[in-house]
Coordinates of C-alpha atoms and ligand atoms in Angstrom, one line a residue:
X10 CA -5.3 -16.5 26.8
X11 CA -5.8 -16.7 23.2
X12 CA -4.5 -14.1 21.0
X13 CA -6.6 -11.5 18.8
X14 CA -5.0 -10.8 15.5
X15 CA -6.4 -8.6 13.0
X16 CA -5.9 -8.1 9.5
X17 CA -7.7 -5.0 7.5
X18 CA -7.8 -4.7 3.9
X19 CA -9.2 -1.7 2.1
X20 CA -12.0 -2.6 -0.6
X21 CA -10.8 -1.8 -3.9
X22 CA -8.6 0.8 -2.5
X23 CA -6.9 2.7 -5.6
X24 CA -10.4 3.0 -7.3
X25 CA -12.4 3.7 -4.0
X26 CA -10.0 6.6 -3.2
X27 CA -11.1 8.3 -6.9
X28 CA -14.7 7.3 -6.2
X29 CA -14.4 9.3 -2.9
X30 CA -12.7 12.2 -4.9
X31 CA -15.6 12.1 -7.8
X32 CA -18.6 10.4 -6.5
X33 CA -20.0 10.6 -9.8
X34 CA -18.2 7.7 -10.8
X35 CA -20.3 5.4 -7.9
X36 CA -22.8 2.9 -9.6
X37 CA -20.7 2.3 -12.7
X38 CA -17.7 0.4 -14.0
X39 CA -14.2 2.8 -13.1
X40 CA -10.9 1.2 -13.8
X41 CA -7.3 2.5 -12.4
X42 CA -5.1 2.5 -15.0
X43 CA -1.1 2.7 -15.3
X44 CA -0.8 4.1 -19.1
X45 CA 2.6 2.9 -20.1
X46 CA 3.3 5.7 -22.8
X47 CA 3.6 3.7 -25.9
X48 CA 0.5 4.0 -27.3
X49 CA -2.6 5.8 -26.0
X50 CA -4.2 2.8 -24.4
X51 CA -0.8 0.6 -23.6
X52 CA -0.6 -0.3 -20.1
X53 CA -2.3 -2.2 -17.2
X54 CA -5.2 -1.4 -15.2
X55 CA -4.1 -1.0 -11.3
X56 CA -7.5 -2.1 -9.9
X57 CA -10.9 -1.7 -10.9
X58 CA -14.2 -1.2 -8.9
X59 CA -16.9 -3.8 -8.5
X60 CA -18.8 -2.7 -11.2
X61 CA -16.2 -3.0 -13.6
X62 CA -14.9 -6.3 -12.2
X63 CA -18.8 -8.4 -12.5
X64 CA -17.6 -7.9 -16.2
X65 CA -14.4 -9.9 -15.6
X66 CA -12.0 -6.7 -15.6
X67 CA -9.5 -7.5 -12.8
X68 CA -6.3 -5.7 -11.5
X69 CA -3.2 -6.5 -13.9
X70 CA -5.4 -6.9 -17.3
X71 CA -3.9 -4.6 -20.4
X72 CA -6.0 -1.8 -20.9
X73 CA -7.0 -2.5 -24.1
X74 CA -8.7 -6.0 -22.9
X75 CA -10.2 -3.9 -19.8
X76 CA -12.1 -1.8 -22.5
X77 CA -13.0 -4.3 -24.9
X78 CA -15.0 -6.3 -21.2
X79 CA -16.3 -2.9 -20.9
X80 CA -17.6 -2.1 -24.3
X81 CA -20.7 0.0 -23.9
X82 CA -20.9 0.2 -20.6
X83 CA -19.6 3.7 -20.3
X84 CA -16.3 3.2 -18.0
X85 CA -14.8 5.5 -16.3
X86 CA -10.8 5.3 -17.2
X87 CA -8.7 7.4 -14.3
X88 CA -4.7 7.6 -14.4
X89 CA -3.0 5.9 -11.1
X90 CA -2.1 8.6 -8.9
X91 CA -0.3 6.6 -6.5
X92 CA 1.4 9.8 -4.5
X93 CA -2.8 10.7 -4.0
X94 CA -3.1 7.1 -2.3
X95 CA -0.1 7.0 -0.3
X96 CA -1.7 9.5 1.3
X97 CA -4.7 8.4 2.4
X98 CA -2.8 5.2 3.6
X99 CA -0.6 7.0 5.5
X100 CA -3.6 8.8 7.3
X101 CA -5.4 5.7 8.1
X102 CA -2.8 3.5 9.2
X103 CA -1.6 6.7 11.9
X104 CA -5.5 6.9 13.1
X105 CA -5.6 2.9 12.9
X106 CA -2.6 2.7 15.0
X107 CA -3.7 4.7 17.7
X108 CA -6.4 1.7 18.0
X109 CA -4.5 -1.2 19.2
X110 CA -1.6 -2.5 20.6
X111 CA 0.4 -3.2 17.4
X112 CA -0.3 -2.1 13.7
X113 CA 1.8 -3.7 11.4
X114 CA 1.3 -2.2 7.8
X115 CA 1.9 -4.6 4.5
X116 CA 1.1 -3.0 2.1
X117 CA -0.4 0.3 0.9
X118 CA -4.1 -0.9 1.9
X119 CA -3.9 -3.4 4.4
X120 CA -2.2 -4.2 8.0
X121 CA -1.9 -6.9 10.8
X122 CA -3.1 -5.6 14.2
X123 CA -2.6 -7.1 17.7
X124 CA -5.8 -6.7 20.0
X125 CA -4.8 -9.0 22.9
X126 CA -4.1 -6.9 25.4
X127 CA -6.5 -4.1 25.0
X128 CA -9.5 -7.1 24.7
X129 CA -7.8 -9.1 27.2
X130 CA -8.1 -11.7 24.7
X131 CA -12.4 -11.5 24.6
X132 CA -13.6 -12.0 21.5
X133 CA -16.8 -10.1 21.6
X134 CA -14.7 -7.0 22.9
X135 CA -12.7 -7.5 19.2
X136 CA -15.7 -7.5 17.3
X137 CA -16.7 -4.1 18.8
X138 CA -13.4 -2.8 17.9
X139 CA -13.2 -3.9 14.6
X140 CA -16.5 -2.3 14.4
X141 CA -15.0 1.2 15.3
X142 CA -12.3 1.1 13.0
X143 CA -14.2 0.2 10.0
X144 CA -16.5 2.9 11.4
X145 CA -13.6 5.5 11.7
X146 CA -11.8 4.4 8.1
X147 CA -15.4 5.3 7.2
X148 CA -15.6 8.9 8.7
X149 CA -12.9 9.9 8.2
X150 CA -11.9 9.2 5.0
X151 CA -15.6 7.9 3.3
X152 CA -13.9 4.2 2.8
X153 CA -14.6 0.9 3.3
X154 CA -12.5 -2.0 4.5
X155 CA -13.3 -5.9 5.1
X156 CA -11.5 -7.1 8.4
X157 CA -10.7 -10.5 10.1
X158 CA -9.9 -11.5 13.5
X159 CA -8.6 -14.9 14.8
X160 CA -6.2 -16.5 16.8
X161 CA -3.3 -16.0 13.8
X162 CA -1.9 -14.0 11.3
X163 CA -3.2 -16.6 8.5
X164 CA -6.7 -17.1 10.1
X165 CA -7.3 -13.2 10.2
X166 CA -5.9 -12.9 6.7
X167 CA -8.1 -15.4 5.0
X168 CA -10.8 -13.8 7.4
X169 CA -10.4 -10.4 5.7
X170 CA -10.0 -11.8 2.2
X171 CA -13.2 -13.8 3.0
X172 CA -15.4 -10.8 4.5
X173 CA -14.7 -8.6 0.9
X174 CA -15.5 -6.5 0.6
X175 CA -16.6 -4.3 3.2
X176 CA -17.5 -7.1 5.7
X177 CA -16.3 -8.3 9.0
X178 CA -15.1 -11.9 9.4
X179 CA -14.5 -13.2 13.3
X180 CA -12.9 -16.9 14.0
X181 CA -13.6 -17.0 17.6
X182 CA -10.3 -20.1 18.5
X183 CA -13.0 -22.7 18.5
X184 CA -14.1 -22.1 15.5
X185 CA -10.7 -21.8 13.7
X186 CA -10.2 -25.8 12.2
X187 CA -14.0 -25.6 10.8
X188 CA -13.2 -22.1 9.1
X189 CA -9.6 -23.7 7.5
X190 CA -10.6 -26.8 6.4
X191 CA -12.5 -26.4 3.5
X192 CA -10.5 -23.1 2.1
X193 CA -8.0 -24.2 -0.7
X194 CA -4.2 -24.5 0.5
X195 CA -3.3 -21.9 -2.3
X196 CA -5.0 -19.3 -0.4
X197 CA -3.2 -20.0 2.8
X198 CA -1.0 -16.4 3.5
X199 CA 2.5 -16.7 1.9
X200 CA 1.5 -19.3 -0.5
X201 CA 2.6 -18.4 -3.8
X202 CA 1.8 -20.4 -7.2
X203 CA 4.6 -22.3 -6.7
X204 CA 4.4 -24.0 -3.7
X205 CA 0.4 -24.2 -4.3
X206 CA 1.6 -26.8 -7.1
X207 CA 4.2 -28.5 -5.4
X208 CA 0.9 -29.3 -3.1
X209 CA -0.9 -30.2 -5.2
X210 CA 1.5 -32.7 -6.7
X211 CA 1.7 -34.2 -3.0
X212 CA -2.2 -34.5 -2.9
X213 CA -3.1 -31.4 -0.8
X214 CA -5.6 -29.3 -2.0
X215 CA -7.3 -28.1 0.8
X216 CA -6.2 -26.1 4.0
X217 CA -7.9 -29.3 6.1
X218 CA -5.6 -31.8 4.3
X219 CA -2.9 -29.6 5.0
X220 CA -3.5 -29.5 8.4
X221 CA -3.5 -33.5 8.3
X222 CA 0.0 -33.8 6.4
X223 CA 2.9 -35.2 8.5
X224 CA 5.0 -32.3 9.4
X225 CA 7.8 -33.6 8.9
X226 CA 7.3 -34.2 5.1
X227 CA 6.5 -30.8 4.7
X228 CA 9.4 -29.6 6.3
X229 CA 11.2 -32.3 4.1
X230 CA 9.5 -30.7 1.0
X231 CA 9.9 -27.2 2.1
X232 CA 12.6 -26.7 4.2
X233 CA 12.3 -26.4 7.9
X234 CA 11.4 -23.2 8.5
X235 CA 8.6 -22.7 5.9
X236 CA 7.6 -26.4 6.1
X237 CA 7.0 -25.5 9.7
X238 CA 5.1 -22.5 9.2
X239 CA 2.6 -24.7 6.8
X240 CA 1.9 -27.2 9.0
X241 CA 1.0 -24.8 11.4
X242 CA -0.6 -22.1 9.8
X243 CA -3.2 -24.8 8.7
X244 CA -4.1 -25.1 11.8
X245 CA -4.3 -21.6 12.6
X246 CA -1.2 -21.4 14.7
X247 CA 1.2 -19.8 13.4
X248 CA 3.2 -17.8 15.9
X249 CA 4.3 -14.7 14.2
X250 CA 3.9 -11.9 16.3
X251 CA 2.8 -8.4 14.8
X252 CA 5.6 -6.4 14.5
X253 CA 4.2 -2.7 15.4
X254 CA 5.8 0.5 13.6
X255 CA 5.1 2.7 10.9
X256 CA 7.6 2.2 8.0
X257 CA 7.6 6.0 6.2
X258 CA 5.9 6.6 3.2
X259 CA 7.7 9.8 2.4
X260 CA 10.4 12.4 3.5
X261 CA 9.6 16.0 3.3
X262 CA 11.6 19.2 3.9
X263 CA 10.1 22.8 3.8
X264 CA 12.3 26.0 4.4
X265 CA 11.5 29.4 4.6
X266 CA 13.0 31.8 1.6
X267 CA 15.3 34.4 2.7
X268 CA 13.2 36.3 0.5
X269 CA 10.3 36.0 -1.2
X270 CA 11.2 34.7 -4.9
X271 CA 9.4 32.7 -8.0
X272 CA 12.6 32.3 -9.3
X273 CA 13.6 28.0 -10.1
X274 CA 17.5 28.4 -9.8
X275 CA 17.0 31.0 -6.6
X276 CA 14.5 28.3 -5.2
X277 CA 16.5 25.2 -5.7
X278 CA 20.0 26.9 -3.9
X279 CA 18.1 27.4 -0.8
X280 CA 16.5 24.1 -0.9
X281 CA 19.4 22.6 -0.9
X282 CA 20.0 21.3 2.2
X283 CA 16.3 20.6 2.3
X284 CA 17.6 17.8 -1.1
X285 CA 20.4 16.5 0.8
X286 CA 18.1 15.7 4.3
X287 CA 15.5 14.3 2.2
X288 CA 18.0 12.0 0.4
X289 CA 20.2 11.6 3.3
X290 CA 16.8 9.6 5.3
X291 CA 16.0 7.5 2.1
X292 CA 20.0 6.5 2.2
X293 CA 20.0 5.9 6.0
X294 CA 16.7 4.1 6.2
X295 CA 17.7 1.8 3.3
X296 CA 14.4 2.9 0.8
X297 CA 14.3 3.7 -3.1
X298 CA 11.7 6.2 -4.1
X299 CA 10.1 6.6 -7.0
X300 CA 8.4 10.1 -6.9
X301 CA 9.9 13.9 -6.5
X302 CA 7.2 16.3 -5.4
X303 CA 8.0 20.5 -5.3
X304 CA 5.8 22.1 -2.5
X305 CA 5.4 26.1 -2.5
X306 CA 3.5 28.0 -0.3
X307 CA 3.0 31.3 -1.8
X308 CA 2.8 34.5 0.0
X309 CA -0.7 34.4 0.0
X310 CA -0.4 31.1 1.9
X311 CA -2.1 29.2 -0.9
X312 CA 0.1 25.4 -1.0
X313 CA 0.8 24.3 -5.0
X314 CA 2.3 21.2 -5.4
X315 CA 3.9 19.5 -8.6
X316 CA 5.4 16.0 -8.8
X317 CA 6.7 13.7 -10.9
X318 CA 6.9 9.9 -10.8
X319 CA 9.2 7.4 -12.4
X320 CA 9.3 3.8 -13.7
X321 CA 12.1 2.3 -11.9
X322 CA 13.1 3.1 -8.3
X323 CA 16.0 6.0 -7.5
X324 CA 18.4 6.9 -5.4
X325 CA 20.4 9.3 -7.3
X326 CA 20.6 12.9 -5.3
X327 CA 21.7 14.4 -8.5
X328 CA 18.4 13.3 -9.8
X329 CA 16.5 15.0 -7.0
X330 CA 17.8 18.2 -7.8
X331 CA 17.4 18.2 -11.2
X332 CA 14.1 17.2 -11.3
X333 CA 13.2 19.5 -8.4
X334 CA 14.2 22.3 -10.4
X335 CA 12.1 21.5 -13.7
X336 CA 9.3 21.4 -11.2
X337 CA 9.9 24.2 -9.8
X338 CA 10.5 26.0 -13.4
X339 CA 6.7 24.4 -14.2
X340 CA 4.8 26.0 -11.2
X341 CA 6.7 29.2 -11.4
X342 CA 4.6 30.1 -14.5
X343 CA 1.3 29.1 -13.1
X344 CA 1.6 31.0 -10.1
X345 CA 0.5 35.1 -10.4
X346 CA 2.4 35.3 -6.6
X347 CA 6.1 34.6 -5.0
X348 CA 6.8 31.4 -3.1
X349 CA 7.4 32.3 0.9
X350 CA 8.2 29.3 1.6
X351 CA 9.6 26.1 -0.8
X352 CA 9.9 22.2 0.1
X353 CA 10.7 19.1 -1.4
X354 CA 8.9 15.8 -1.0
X355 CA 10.3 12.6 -1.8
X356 CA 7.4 9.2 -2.4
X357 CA 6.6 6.0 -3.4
X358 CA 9.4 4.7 -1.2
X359 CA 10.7 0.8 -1.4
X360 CA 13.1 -1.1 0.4
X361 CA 15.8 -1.2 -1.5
X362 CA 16.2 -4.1 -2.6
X363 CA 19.1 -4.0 -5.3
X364 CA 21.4 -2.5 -2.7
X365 CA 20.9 -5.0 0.1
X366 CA 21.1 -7.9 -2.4
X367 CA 24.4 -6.3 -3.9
X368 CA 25.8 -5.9 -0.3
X369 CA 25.3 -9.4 0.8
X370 CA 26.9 -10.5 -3.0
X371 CA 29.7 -8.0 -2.0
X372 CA 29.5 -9.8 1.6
X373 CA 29.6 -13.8 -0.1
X374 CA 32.2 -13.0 -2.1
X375 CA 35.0 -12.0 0.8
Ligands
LIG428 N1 -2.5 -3.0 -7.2 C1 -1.9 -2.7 -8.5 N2 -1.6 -3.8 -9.3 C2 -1.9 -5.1 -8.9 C3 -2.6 -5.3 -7.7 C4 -2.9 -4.2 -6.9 O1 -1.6 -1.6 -8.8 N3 -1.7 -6.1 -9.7 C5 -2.9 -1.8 -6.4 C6 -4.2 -1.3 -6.7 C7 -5.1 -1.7 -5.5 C8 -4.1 -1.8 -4.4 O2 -2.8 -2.1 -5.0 O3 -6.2 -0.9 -5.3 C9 -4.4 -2.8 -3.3 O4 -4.4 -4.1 -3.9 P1 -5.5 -5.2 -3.5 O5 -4.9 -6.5 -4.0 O6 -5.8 -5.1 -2.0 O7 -6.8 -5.0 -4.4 P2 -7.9 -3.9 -4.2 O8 -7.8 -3.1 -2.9 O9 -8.0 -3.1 -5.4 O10 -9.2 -4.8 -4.2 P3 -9.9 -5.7 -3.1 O11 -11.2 -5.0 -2.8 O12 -10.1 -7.0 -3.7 O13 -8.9 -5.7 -1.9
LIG429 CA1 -7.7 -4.1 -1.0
LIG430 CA1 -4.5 -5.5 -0.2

C-alpha cells in the first residue's frame, strides 16, 4: 500500500491572521512588519499579503524598500504580533490533529500529516480529507491554506508550495516522477542555497536529473546520509516517517488570589510558584522563550492580558519575575477593578539551541 503524506501550509499566514482581525485591509497591499526600534521605519517586513507582494514586496525586505514598492498605493503597515499568531497556530494544528493519524508541526503555519491508515492508502479518500480540513481551517478560523498529498514528505511539500495559495495539489504514486522532473533541484525540501550550487556545479538543475544522478556520487558529494536522502527524495521516496506530537507553544500558570488585590508586588508573591512551574517546563523540555505575558481576571471576570516580547531568546527566571511585575504594575492602572485571579504565560518558545550545542562542547571536550 502506498503511503499518503500530507503537507499544509497556511497562505500568507501572519498577514491573513490581521486580515481576519480587520477585514478592511482585504483587496489592498498590507505588510507585517518587525520595527527594529532605531528609527521609525527601521526593520524588516515579516510577510506581506498578495496584494502587496504583485508589487515585488516579499517577506525579509527592509521596510523602507517595502514602502518605496508601495508608493501610492495606500498600504496597510501592521506591527508583528507573533504571541496573536501563535495562537491561531496552536488552535489549528489541535483541530488538524484530530484529523489524521499523525500531525507533525514545522513551523508556525505549516505541518506534515500521515493519512495512510485512515484512507487505507486510497487516494480519492485523501483528496476528500484534504478537502475537509482546508474547509475546517476555513470555519473555524476564516483562513486559507494550500495542501499536497503524495507518496513522500518531499512530494507533498513541493505539492503544497505548488498549490499556493489556497489550492490543493494531489500526486497520486503514478504520477509522482512526471510531477518531480521538471521542478528545479533547489526546491527539493531541505535543499538550502548551498547544496543547490554545489548541484549546479555537478550539472543538476532539475529534480528529473537528480533523480538520474548515480547515487553513489551524491552520497560521495554529500555524505551518506544526506546524499541518500537526495537521490531518493527525487524520486519521491524518501522514507521519513511523520513524527506525530504537538511540540508546546507556551506554558501558562493561573492561581487564585488569597484575596482579591490590584496590588504588583502582592500579585507577583503569590504568583510565584506559578514563575517557577512555568520556568521549571521551559528548563525540562529544553525551549528558550522569547515572550512574558501577565493574565488577570478581575472580579468582574473580565480577562486583561499584557505581554512583552524580546529580541533574543531567555531563559533567565529572574527575568520572568521582573518583567512579570512591570506588567503587572502597567495593567494595575488600567484596570477600575481587583484581579481574582493572576497568571503568567510564557511564548514564542524555541529549542534551545545554545544550551544543547554548549552541552555537547562540554561533552567533546571530556
Ligand atoms: N516569516 C517571517 N520572516 C520570514 C519568513 C516568514 O517572519 N523571512 C513569518 C511570516 C509568515 C510566516 O512566517 O507569515 C510563515 O512563513 P511562510 O514562508 O509560510 O510565508 P507566508 O505564510 O507569509 O506566505 P505563503 O503564502 O507564501 O506561505
Ligand atoms: Ca505559509
Ligand atoms: Ca510556511
Amino acid at each position: 500500500m502506498p503511503r499518503v503524506i500530507g503537507h499544509v501550509d497556511l497562505d500568507y499566514f501572519f498577514a491573513q491572521v490581521e486580515e481576519v482581525e480587520n477585514p478592511s485591509l482585504k483587496g489592498k497591499p498590507a505588510i507585517v512588519c518587525v520595527f527594529s526600534g532605531r528609527t521609525e521605519d527601521s526593520g524588516v517586513v515579516s510577510t506581506a499579503n498578495y496584494e502587496a507582494r504583485k508589487f515585488g514586496v516579499h517577506s525579509g525586505m527592509p521596510i523602507v524598500l517595502a514602502k518605496k514598492k508601495l508608493e501610492g498605493k495606500d498600504p496597510a503597515v501592521i506591527r508583528m504580533e507573533h504571541e496573536k499568531y501563535e495562537v491561531v497556530s496552536a488552535r489549528i494544528m489541535e483541530d488538524l490533529e484530530g484529523m489524521v493519524d499523525a500531525l507533525e508541526p514545522t513551523g508556525i503555519d505549516e505541518a506534515f500529516f500521515d493519512i495512510t491508515t485512515s484512507t487505507a492508502g486510497d487516494y480519492e479518500r485523501a483528496r476528500k480529507l484534504a478537502v475537509s480540513m482546508k474547509e475546517s481551517i476555513l470555519k473555524n478560523e476564516h483562513l486559507t491554506c494550500s495542501v499536497g498529498l503524495g507518496r513522500s514528505k518531499a512530494v507533498a511539500k513541493l505539492g503544497s508550495d505548488s498549490a499556493k495559495p489556497a489550492g490543493l495539489v494531489v500526486v497520486v504514486p503514478d504520477a509522482t516522477e512526471s510531477f518531480l522532473a521538471p521542478l528545479q533541484a533547489s526546491q527539493l525540501y531541505g535543499v538550502g542555497p548551498k547544496t543547490a550550487s554545489a548541484l549546479d556545479q555537478m550539472g543538476i538543475k532539475t529534480i528529473g536529473d537528480l533523480s538520474k544522478a548515480d547515487p553513489t556520487d551524491l552520497e560521495g558529494h554529500f555524505g551518506r546520509k544526506f546524499g541518500g536522502y537526495l537521490s531518493a527524495a527525487a524520486k519521491g521516496l524518501d522514507p521519513e516517517p511523520v513524527v506525530s506530537g504537538l511540540e508546546p507553544s507556551q506554558f501558562s500558570r493561573i492561581v487564585t488570589l488569597k484575596r482579591d488585590t490590584r496590588n504588583p508586588q502582592e500579585v507577583l508573591e503569590q504568583l510565584s510558584e506559578g514563575i517557577e512551574y512555568v520556568h521549571g517546563k521551559a528548563k525540562s523540555s529544553a525551549k528558550s522563550f522569547r515572550t512574558i505575558a501577565a493574565i488577570g481576571i478581575l472580579t468582574d471576570l473580565s480577562t486583561k492580558t499584557k505581554s512583552r516580547s524580546f529580541e533574543t531568546p531567555i531563559y533567565d527566571p529572574a527575568l520572568i519575575r521582573d518583567t512579570t511585575l512591570v506588567l503587572f504594575d502597567e495593567l494595575s492602572k488600567t484596570v477600575t477593578k481587583d484581579f481574582r485571579r493572576v497568571g503568567v504565560r510564557i511564548s514564542g518558545l524555541a529549542d534551545a539551541e545554545d544550551q544543547t550545542s554548549l552541552s555537547q562542547f562540554s561533552r567533546g571536550a571530556e
